[in-house]
Amino acid sequence: MWTLALLGCHPDPAGRPAPDPSARPGHAGARPIQRLNRVELDHALRELTGLDRDFAAGFPPDELAWGFDNQAEALVVTTAHLDALERVTDDLAAELLVDGHESTRTTAIQGEGPGVSYAGDGQEVADGYVLVDGSVSATVTVVDDGAYELLVFVAGEGGAELELTLDGEAVLEGEVDSRGWTRLSTTFPLAIGPHVLTARIANPGVGRRLGVDQFVLTGPTDPEVGRSALWRRWVTCAPQGDPDAACAERVLRDLGERAWRRPLDDADLRWLFRLEDAAFDAGAPADEALVTAIRGVLLAPEFLYRPEAPPAADAADRPLDGYELATRLAAFLWSSIPDDELLAAARAGDLDHPDGIALQVRRMRADPRAAALVEDLGGQWFDLRDVPLTSPDPTVFPAFDDALRASMEEELRRMSAAFFLGDRDLRWLVTTDESFVDARLAEHYRVGGVAPADGFVLTGTGRAGITGTAAFLTVHARPTRASAVSRGKWVLENLLCDAPPPPPPSVDQSLQLDAPSGSVREQEEAIRSSAACQACHASMDAVGFSLHGFDGTGEVRAEDELGWPIDDAVVWDGRALVGGVELAGLVADDPRLPRCAARQTLTWALGRPLDPDDDPVLDDVTARFVAGGSTFDALALAVATSAPFRRRGHVGGAE
Amino acid sequence: MNRRQLLRAAGASLCLPFLPSAPGAAAESLGLRRQVWFFVPNGFLTPALTPTATGPDYALPPALAALGPLRSRLSLWSGLRNLADANGERYGFSTHEACTASLLTDTPLAGDYYTRGARNGISVDQYAVRELRPATPYASLQLGTGERWINGGGTIDVLYNHLSWANDVTPLAPLVDPKAVFDGMFGGADATATAEEQARRQALRTSVLDAVNDRTRALSARLDAADRAKLEQHTTAVRELELRLEGLAEVECDPGPEPGADLAFPARLDAMLGIVRVALTCDLTRIATMMSATTTALTTFPWLGISTDHHTLSHNQAYLERDRQDYLTVQGWFAERFAAFCQSLADVPEGDGDLLSTTQVTMLSEFGDGNAHVASPMIVFTAGGEASGIRHGRHEAAAGVPHANFLRASLRHLGADPDGFGTTATGTLDLT
């Protein structure tokens, strides 16, 4: 019954391709089928609907694994996940079926009702409300943009003056001199969302009374606006009395291709049409039947997961097709789904070649959606997401407050963005003497009085790179004190990917500091002086104590928590250094640094941890990253064109 | 407009624990039995919370004064040992994650969980779900507040954040947004729609889910075995969701006001406890776990005049008297929330008794001393559930008895055969 274009899933116009001369070394590897995580679902639904809404609020938090919340193995699916997705779908379905003309006709006030509140002095009467003083307010929610007409019935005596406001702006005012109800009306534009209408008596006084009956809001008055914005976005034709094959096909093809990140084939459309037909047979009107198929688009596994067919049983791996690669690119760089241009590149076969991939990577990194690199990759690699959760003890750090926390977060965000989105290289990120301060952070850095409130770049604050930011130093502290172990461990684990193993289970990790016996550092070092502890702590503590000149909120200090002078001279793996700036220099020169950046970015982009079999890939990506100037541009290109990013093997490593 | 308003408009404002027809046949196998687990992070200071006397005439320690009004409906079990805390038992020192993860699973952490991902076992609440298959819309509820330590534990983060595990690799994440949970239970109906339209919408929702499962199975057949295992989880979840939606459509019960958006701790905890009460009252679920905060949470308690965070207190209490007092004050505050929750159940009449008499509510923590950093000896506080034969008004010293024996007892009182649960149990504790 349907005329369908014959579109395959894996267009391969030239037949089986010749061996790819651009193939990079290393094995493909594989991961279990990957569910979109909360952030990706939220971004995907925003992309699809064009609505600025917190779609993920009802989703359970995602599990962290290998440092990130997008690791396929840890992304479980439970009833709670499906419940949240179905709920979002049901809300969208309801929104699609809203008929603007009827449902926005709202009678807002009539006695007690939802969203109605009274303030001040007055009394409710049988058919309205009488104000002697104060106001009556009602909240109304409109579901479409457009012009609305407001009717209000008022009465007044004693020279009472009405002031009627909409979201605080006056829309009607003047004296009401009428013993009976008088009908007033006015028209104004309204945007989607809740609005507050308030009627007040502007001049309360003896003998003055103002009566208010109903607010009746009708609209949108524009006859073109009958449907929700979402309907107009998705349903680009009018389904007729019977299921309209051509219209439905167009709607489902367009939405389906965006949501499933590939063209729909005949079987896909038949499945969706069956949903529509069944709804129609169950008595649903044409629009609701179409919306039932749209529910199917959003609830199908092709939306929630990124299915990638396995290679043939006798093949070690297979190249991903353009659509699969586009989906990976969008997750890697945007924490989202492909846009139309990326899908077009897939359709055109541009993503079958490294040059085409590079073109898209560069375009995507310049797109505002790439902020996800800062918030999600950087958010977890550099702990940007943890900054809002810090809570230094106010009795120890009375100067710390929400404003300072926000300023710290913004500095780390700007510094990370200069790397992920700008052209600053990794060395810069680790060693830069630029601080991104506003007035509050400048004060914290003791360069107060020079910074304007809107923030700018300052040099010479004596801090170096990421590990010099107050954000890093505060996140890696205990609420009451600085923590050399936490700071040292983070540098080794996240910048050098050389984390020490966790302490053996027999070790008491509690730390009791006792003032008279010596400085914090001396006491900590004494506790961990045994050879067994030093095996790991020597390196960790050296790094951590080089940052000892910063307190638990990242402020420069001369004395430790117990009043002893700071000693930030250390010997790290045989190299003597003093303070955070010298530490940063050594980290920047460490060959483990670029390799670690490559490992972190690959783990993020692949959605799986690297194992020893991935070493050739890691070597290759690291070499290309360094050869490209250690910029994120070079790193993203190397990752996006690496063997495991472009190919997939069998899950479980059957190769 | 949501279902709540609709029901009010229809005059269904009376709060009934059950409609006469509410419990389905499968629900009857549970009887009127329910359980709630209330987790307190960062340890109890067991030596200070354990009464010296046993039996009915014990004196409540000052820190637990808030439990006074609950006394006749409460038992204290001290001296229990979490034997699944293998490191604690062997070295006398353990970790938050090992003790939290095993608290309801009785499963020692296995293998190289620091680097290759965590494995645990099925938790007591999910064991009950598996055995009893409750026909309530929510087979069980996992709720929390999201209060936590700032740095995730990386790969082992999952061991800090979950009490409930469906199996060794499937932790059930606590939902932390009270408004979203509430809206999921009570929102959704369109009051302007006719009954026919509502019924059709409901039917279409479940028919789409049916079709989704057919499709998922077809997709699964084209994928690897590991993918098929994941999608098997998916189809199970979809089936459960269908039952949930059908169940929720039958519910007629006044849930009270919707929680506000963006509530902070402790308002968020109270909102979540309110949701548990409503869910039990309306028979949306009979089994719930409440993670009042994740372990090592850095919660501060300004309303108690305590600005040092909870985790720091749990260590400093060992050598700073002020912090010891504050640590106990915090535990007393959690006990107060626990008691208030129990009282809120006692305020709901049911049959000849009240909701608390059919609900066993147990408060417990991962450590027996926050600085000693070890699970045992534990103290657990268990209230309610008298309708299933639990006897209260006493402190019992159960020195050396496996905590798993207590977990098994909770299963027995829920109506489940406890014998297959856990790895260290030596029997089933007698709570009668």
PDB file of C-alpha atoms in Angstrom, chain A residues 431-586:
ATOM      1  CA  THR A 431      51.817  25.609  32.139  1.00  0.00           C
ATOM      2  CA  THR A 432      50.072  28.822  31.161  1.00  0.00           C
ATOM      3  CA  ASP A 433      50.655  31.803  33.410  1.00  0.00           C
ATOM      4  CA  GLU A 434      47.322  33.259  32.308  1.00  0.00           C
ATOM      5  CA  SER A 435      44.537  33.383  34.833  1.00  0.00           C
ATOM      6  CA  PHE A 436      40.935  33.947  33.817  1.00  0.00           C
ATOM      7  CA  VAL A 437      39.659  36.093  36.603  1.00  0.00           C
ATOM      8  CA  ASP A 438      36.744  38.283  37.457  1.00  0.00           C
ATOM      9  CA  ALA A 439      36.872  40.763  40.311  1.00  0.00           C
ATOM     10  CA  ARG A 440      36.006  38.134  42.907  1.00  0.00           C
ATOM     11  CA  LEU A 441      38.665  35.662  41.783  1.00  0.00           C
ATOM     12  CA  ALA A 442      41.226  38.458  41.387  1.00  0.00           C
ATOM     13  CA  GLU A 443      40.669  39.271  45.029  1.00  0.00           C
ATOM     14  CA  HIS A 444      41.136  35.590  45.914  1.00  0.00           C
ATOM     15  CA  TYR A 445      44.358  35.554  43.891  1.00  0.00           C
ATOM     16  CA  ARG A 446      45.433  38.739  45.693  1.00  0.00           C
ATOM     17  CA  VAL A 447      45.574  40.800  42.542  1.00  0.00           C
ATOM     18  CA  GLY A 448      42.396  42.629  43.506  1.00  0.00           C
ATOM     19  CA  GLY A 449      41.575  46.032  42.182  1.00  0.00           C
ATOM     20  CA  VAL A 450      42.767  45.364  38.676  1.00  0.00           C
ATOM     21  CA  ALA A 451      40.038  43.156  37.265  1.00  0.00           C
ATOM     22  CA  PRO A 452      36.758  44.336  35.820  1.00  0.00           C
ATOM     23  CA  ALA A 453      33.676  42.437  36.907  1.00  0.00           C
ATOM     24  CA  ASP A 454      33.208  40.715  33.559  1.00  0.00           C
ATOM     25  CA  GLY A 455      36.440  38.764  33.669  1.00  0.00           C
ATOM     26  CA  PHE A 456      39.613  38.932  31.640  1.00  0.00           C
ATOM     27  CA  VAL A 457      42.955  37.311  31.234  1.00  0.00           C
ATOM     28  CA  LEU A 458      45.606  38.163  33.737  1.00  0.00           C
ATOM     29  CA  THR A 459      49.215  37.033  33.743  1.00  0.00           C
ATOM     30  CA  GLY A 460      51.745  36.770  36.519  1.00  0.00           C
ATOM     31  CA  THR A 461      49.590  35.460  39.342  1.00  0.00           C
ATOM     32  CA  GLY A 462      52.214  32.829  40.125  1.00  0.00           C
ATOM     33  CA  ARG A 463      49.955  29.994  39.029  1.00  0.00           C
ATOM     34  CA  ALA A 464      50.537  27.516  36.246  1.00  0.00           C
ATOM     35  CA  GLY A 465      47.834  25.946  34.108  1.00  0.00           C
ATOM     36  CA  ILE A 466      45.077  23.655  35.241  1.00  0.00           C
ATOM     37  CA  THR A 467      46.784  22.653  38.470  1.00  0.00           C
ATOM     38  CA  GLY A 468      47.195  26.285  39.418  1.00  0.00           C
ATOM     39  CA  THR A 469      43.518  27.118  39.222  1.00  0.00           C
ATOM     40  CA  ALA A 470      41.602  27.630  42.418  1.00  0.00           C
ATOM     41  CA  ALA A 471      38.956  25.293  40.988  1.00  0.00           C
ATOM     42  CA  PHE A 472      41.382  22.369  40.737  1.00  0.00           C
ATOM     43  CA  LEU A 473      42.980  23.121  44.096  1.00  0.00           C
ATOM     44  CA  THR A 474      39.576  23.307  45.811  1.00  0.00           C
ATOM     45  CA  VAL A 475      38.134  20.200  44.221  1.00  0.00           C
ATOM     46  CA  HIS A 476      41.277  18.335  45.234  1.00  0.00           C
ATOM     47  CA  ALA A 477      41.166  19.271  48.865  1.00  0.00           C
ATOM     48  CA  ARG A 478      39.252  18.088  51.857  1.00  0.00           C
ATOM     49  CA  PRO A 479      36.592  20.507  53.077  1.00  0.00           C
ATOM     50  CA  THR A 480      38.796  21.528  55.980  1.00  0.00           C
ATOM     51  CA  ARG A 481      42.275  21.379  54.452  1.00  0.00           C
ATOM     52  CA  ALA A 482      44.459  20.971  51.393  1.00  0.00           C
ATOM     53  CA  SER A 483      45.153  17.404  50.333  1.00  0.00           C
ATOM     54  CA  ALA A 484      48.558  16.590  48.885  1.00  0.00           C
ATOM     55  CA  VAL A 485      47.488  13.010  48.241  1.00  0.00           C
ATOM     56  CA  SER A 486      44.376  13.987  46.297  1.00  0.00           C
ATOM     57  CA  ARG A 487      46.253  16.560  44.190  1.00  0.00           C
ATOM     58  CA  GLY A 488      49.216  14.299  43.539  1.00  0.00           C
ATOM     59  CA  LYS A 489      47.045  11.345  42.702  1.00  0.00           C
ATOM     60  CA  TRP A 490      44.981  13.412  40.265  1.00  0.00           C
ATOM     61  CA  VAL A 491      48.031  14.637  38.360  1.00  0.00           C
ATOM     62  CA  LEU A 492      49.439  11.126  38.042  1.00  0.00           C
ATOM     63  CA  GLU A 493      46.079   9.590  37.168  1.00  0.00           C
ATOM     64  CA  ASN A 494      44.575  12.193  34.855  1.00  0.00           C
ATOM     65  CA  LEU A 495      47.526  13.981  33.251  1.00  0.00           C
ATOM     66  CA  LEU A 496      50.043  11.143  33.126  1.00  0.00           C
ATOM     67  CA  CYS A 497      47.719   8.093  33.208  1.00  0.00           C
ATOM     68  CA  ASP A 498      50.086   6.506  35.665  1.00  0.00           C
ATOM     69  CA  ALA A 499      47.845   6.171  38.675  1.00  0.00           C
ATOM     70  CA  PRO A 500      49.191   4.386  41.679  1.00  0.00           C
ATOM     71  CA  PRO A 501      47.171   1.345  42.710  1.00  0.00           C
ATOM     72  CA  PRO A 502      44.707   1.829  45.549  1.00  0.00           C
ATOM     73  CA  PRO A 503      46.139   1.323  49.021  1.00  0.00           C
ATOM     74  CA  PRO A 504      46.185  -2.288  50.137  1.00  0.00           C
ATOM     75  CA  PRO A 505      43.125  -3.198  52.178  1.00  0.00           C
ATOM     76  CA  SER A 506      45.112  -3.500  55.367  1.00  0.00           C
ATOM     77  CA  VAL A 507      46.049   0.179  55.415  1.00  0.00           C
ATOM     78  CA  ASP A 508      44.364   2.558  57.810  1.00  0.00           C
ATOM     79  CA  GLN A 509      43.701   5.634  55.653  1.00  0.00           C
ATOM     80  CA  SER A 510      42.574   7.900  58.450  1.00  0.00           C
ATOM     81  CA  LEU A 511      44.778  10.896  59.077  1.00  0.00           C
ATOM     82  CA  GLN A 512      45.109  12.409  62.501  1.00  0.00           C
ATOM     83  CA  LEU A 513      47.070  15.640  62.628  1.00  0.00           C
ATOM     84  CA  ASP A 514      48.424  16.803  65.916  1.00  0.00           C
ATOM     85  CA  ALA A 515      49.814  20.344  66.128  1.00  0.00           C
ATOM     86  CA  PRO A 516      52.863  20.193  68.399  1.00  0.00           C
ATOM     87  CA  SER A 517      54.609  17.337  66.663  1.00  0.00           C
ATOM     88  CA  GLY A 518      55.425  19.099  63.406  1.00  0.00           C
ATOM     89  CA  SER A 519      54.043  20.520  60.175  1.00  0.00           C
ATOM     90  CA  VAL A 520      51.215  18.891  58.271  1.00  0.00           C
ATOM     91  CA  ARG A 521      53.683  17.735  55.673  1.00  0.00           C
ATOM     92  CA  GLU A 522      56.087  16.284  58.235  1.00  0.00           C
ATOM     93  CA  GLN A 523      53.289  14.434  59.979  1.00  0.00           C
ATOM     94  CA  GLU A 524      51.856  13.069  56.744  1.00  0.00           C
ATOM     95  CA  GLU A 525      55.286  11.982  55.586  1.00  0.00           C
ATOM     96  CA  ALA A 526      55.963  10.291  58.902  1.00  0.00           C
ATOM     97  CA  ILE A 527      52.700   8.329  58.655  1.00  0.00           C
ATOM     98  CA  ARG A 528      53.641   7.143  55.170  1.00  0.00           C
ATOM     99  CA  SER A 529      57.348   6.656  55.768  1.00  0.00           C
ATOM    100  CA  SER A 530      57.405   2.884  55.451  1.00  0.00           C
ATOM    101  CA  ALA A 531      58.881   1.399  52.310  1.00  0.00           C
ATOM    102  CA  ALA A 532      55.553  -0.215  51.521  1.00  0.00           C
ATOM    103  CA  CYS A 533      53.771   3.153  51.526  1.00  0.00           C
ATOM    104  CA  GLN A 534      56.576   4.978  49.787  1.00  0.00           C
ATOM    105  CA  ALA A 535      56.468   2.642  46.816  1.00  0.00           C
ATOM    106  CA  CYS A 536      53.406   4.586  45.657  1.00  0.00           C
ATOM    107  CA  HIS A 537      53.343   7.665  47.843  1.00  0.00           C
ATOM    108  CA  ALA A 538      56.837   8.919  47.005  1.00  0.00           C
ATOM    109  CA  SER A 539      55.711  10.080  43.603  1.00  0.00           C
ATOM    110  CA  MET A 540      52.148  11.017  44.562  1.00  0.00           C
ATOM    111  CA  ASP A 541      53.191  13.028  47.604  1.00  0.00           C
ATOM    112  CA  ALA A 542      56.027  14.822  45.812  1.00  0.00           C
ATOM    113  CA  VAL A 543      53.575  16.144  43.247  1.00  0.00           C
ATOM    114  CA  GLY A 544      51.008  16.953  45.914  1.00  0.00           C
ATOM    115  CA  PHE A 545      53.373  18.768  48.245  1.00  0.00           C
ATOM    116  CA  SER A 546      54.757  20.904  45.439  1.00  0.00           C
ATOM    117  CA  LEU A 547      51.244  22.453  45.489  1.00  0.00           C
ATOM    118  CA  HIS A 548      51.346  22.809  49.253  1.00  0.00           C
ATOM    119  CA  GLY A 549      51.574  26.587  48.969  1.00  0.00           C
ATOM    120  CA  PHE A 550      47.849  26.672  48.140  1.00  0.00           C
ATOM    121  CA  ASP A 551      45.234  26.091  50.799  1.00  0.00           C
ATOM    122  CA  GLY A 552      41.980  24.148  50.565  1.00  0.00           C
ATOM    123  CA  THR A 553      40.381  26.888  48.475  1.00  0.00           C
ATOM    124  CA  GLY A 554      43.422  27.475  46.265  1.00  0.00           C
ATOM    125  CA  GLU A 555      44.551  30.620  48.032  1.00  0.00           C
ATOM    126  CA  VAL A 556      48.292  31.264  48.360  1.00  0.00           C
ATOM    127  CA  ARG A 557      49.467  30.653  51.871  1.00  0.00           C
ATOM    128  CA  ALA A 558      52.670  30.920  53.880  1.00  0.00           C
ATOM    129  CA  GLU A 559      51.628  28.614  56.710  1.00  0.00           C
ATOM    130  CA  ASP A 560      49.940  25.250  56.807  1.00  0.00           C
ATOM    131  CA  GLU A 561      46.776  24.351  58.721  1.00  0.00           C
ATOM    132  CA  LEU A 562      48.760  23.977  61.925  1.00  0.00           C
ATOM    133  CA  GLY A 563      50.707  27.225  61.585  1.00  0.00           C
ATOM    134  CA  TRP A 564      53.964  25.748  60.353  1.00  0.00           C
ATOM    135  CA  PRO A 565      55.794  27.390  57.424  1.00  0.00           C
ATOM    136  CA  ILE A 566      55.024  25.951  53.999  1.00  0.00           C
ATOM    137  CA  ASP A 567      57.666  23.770  52.430  1.00  0.00           C
ATOM    138  CA  ASP A 568      56.874  23.088  48.787  1.00  0.00           C
ATOM    139  CA  ALA A 569      60.323  21.870  47.747  1.00  0.00           C
ATOM    140  CA  VAL A 570      60.150  18.256  46.675  1.00  0.00           C
ATOM    141  CA  VAL A 571      62.070  15.586  44.846  1.00  0.00           C
ATOM    142  CA  TRP A 572      59.877  13.936  42.245  1.00  0.00           C
ATOM    143  CA  ASP A 573      61.294  10.801  40.671  1.00  0.00           C
ATOM    144  CA  GLY A 574      64.817  12.079  41.311  1.00  0.00           C
ATOM    145  CA  ARG A 575      64.157  15.633  40.125  1.00  0.00           C
ATOM    146  CA  ALA A 576      64.264  18.485  42.627  1.00  0.00           C
ATOM    147  CA  LEU A 577      61.647  21.189  42.173  1.00  0.00           C
ATOM    148  CA  VAL A 578      59.915  23.916  44.124  1.00  0.00           C
ATOM    149  CA  GLY A 579      56.258  24.878  43.821  1.00  0.00           C
ATOM    150  CA  GLY A 580      53.482  24.520  41.295  1.00  0.00           C
ATOM    151  CA  VAL A 581      55.089  26.425  38.407  1.00  0.00           C
ATOM    152  CA  GLU A 582      58.125  24.144  38.341  1.00  0.00           C
ATOM    153  CA  LEU A 583      55.865  21.129  38.717  1.00  0.00           C
ATOM    154  CA  ALA A 584      53.871  22.224  35.682  1.00  0.00           C
ATOM    155  CA  GLY A 585      57.056  22.568  33.649  1.00  0.00           C
ATOM    156  CA  LEU A 586      58.082  19.004  34.418  1.00  0.00           C
TER     157      LEU A 586
END
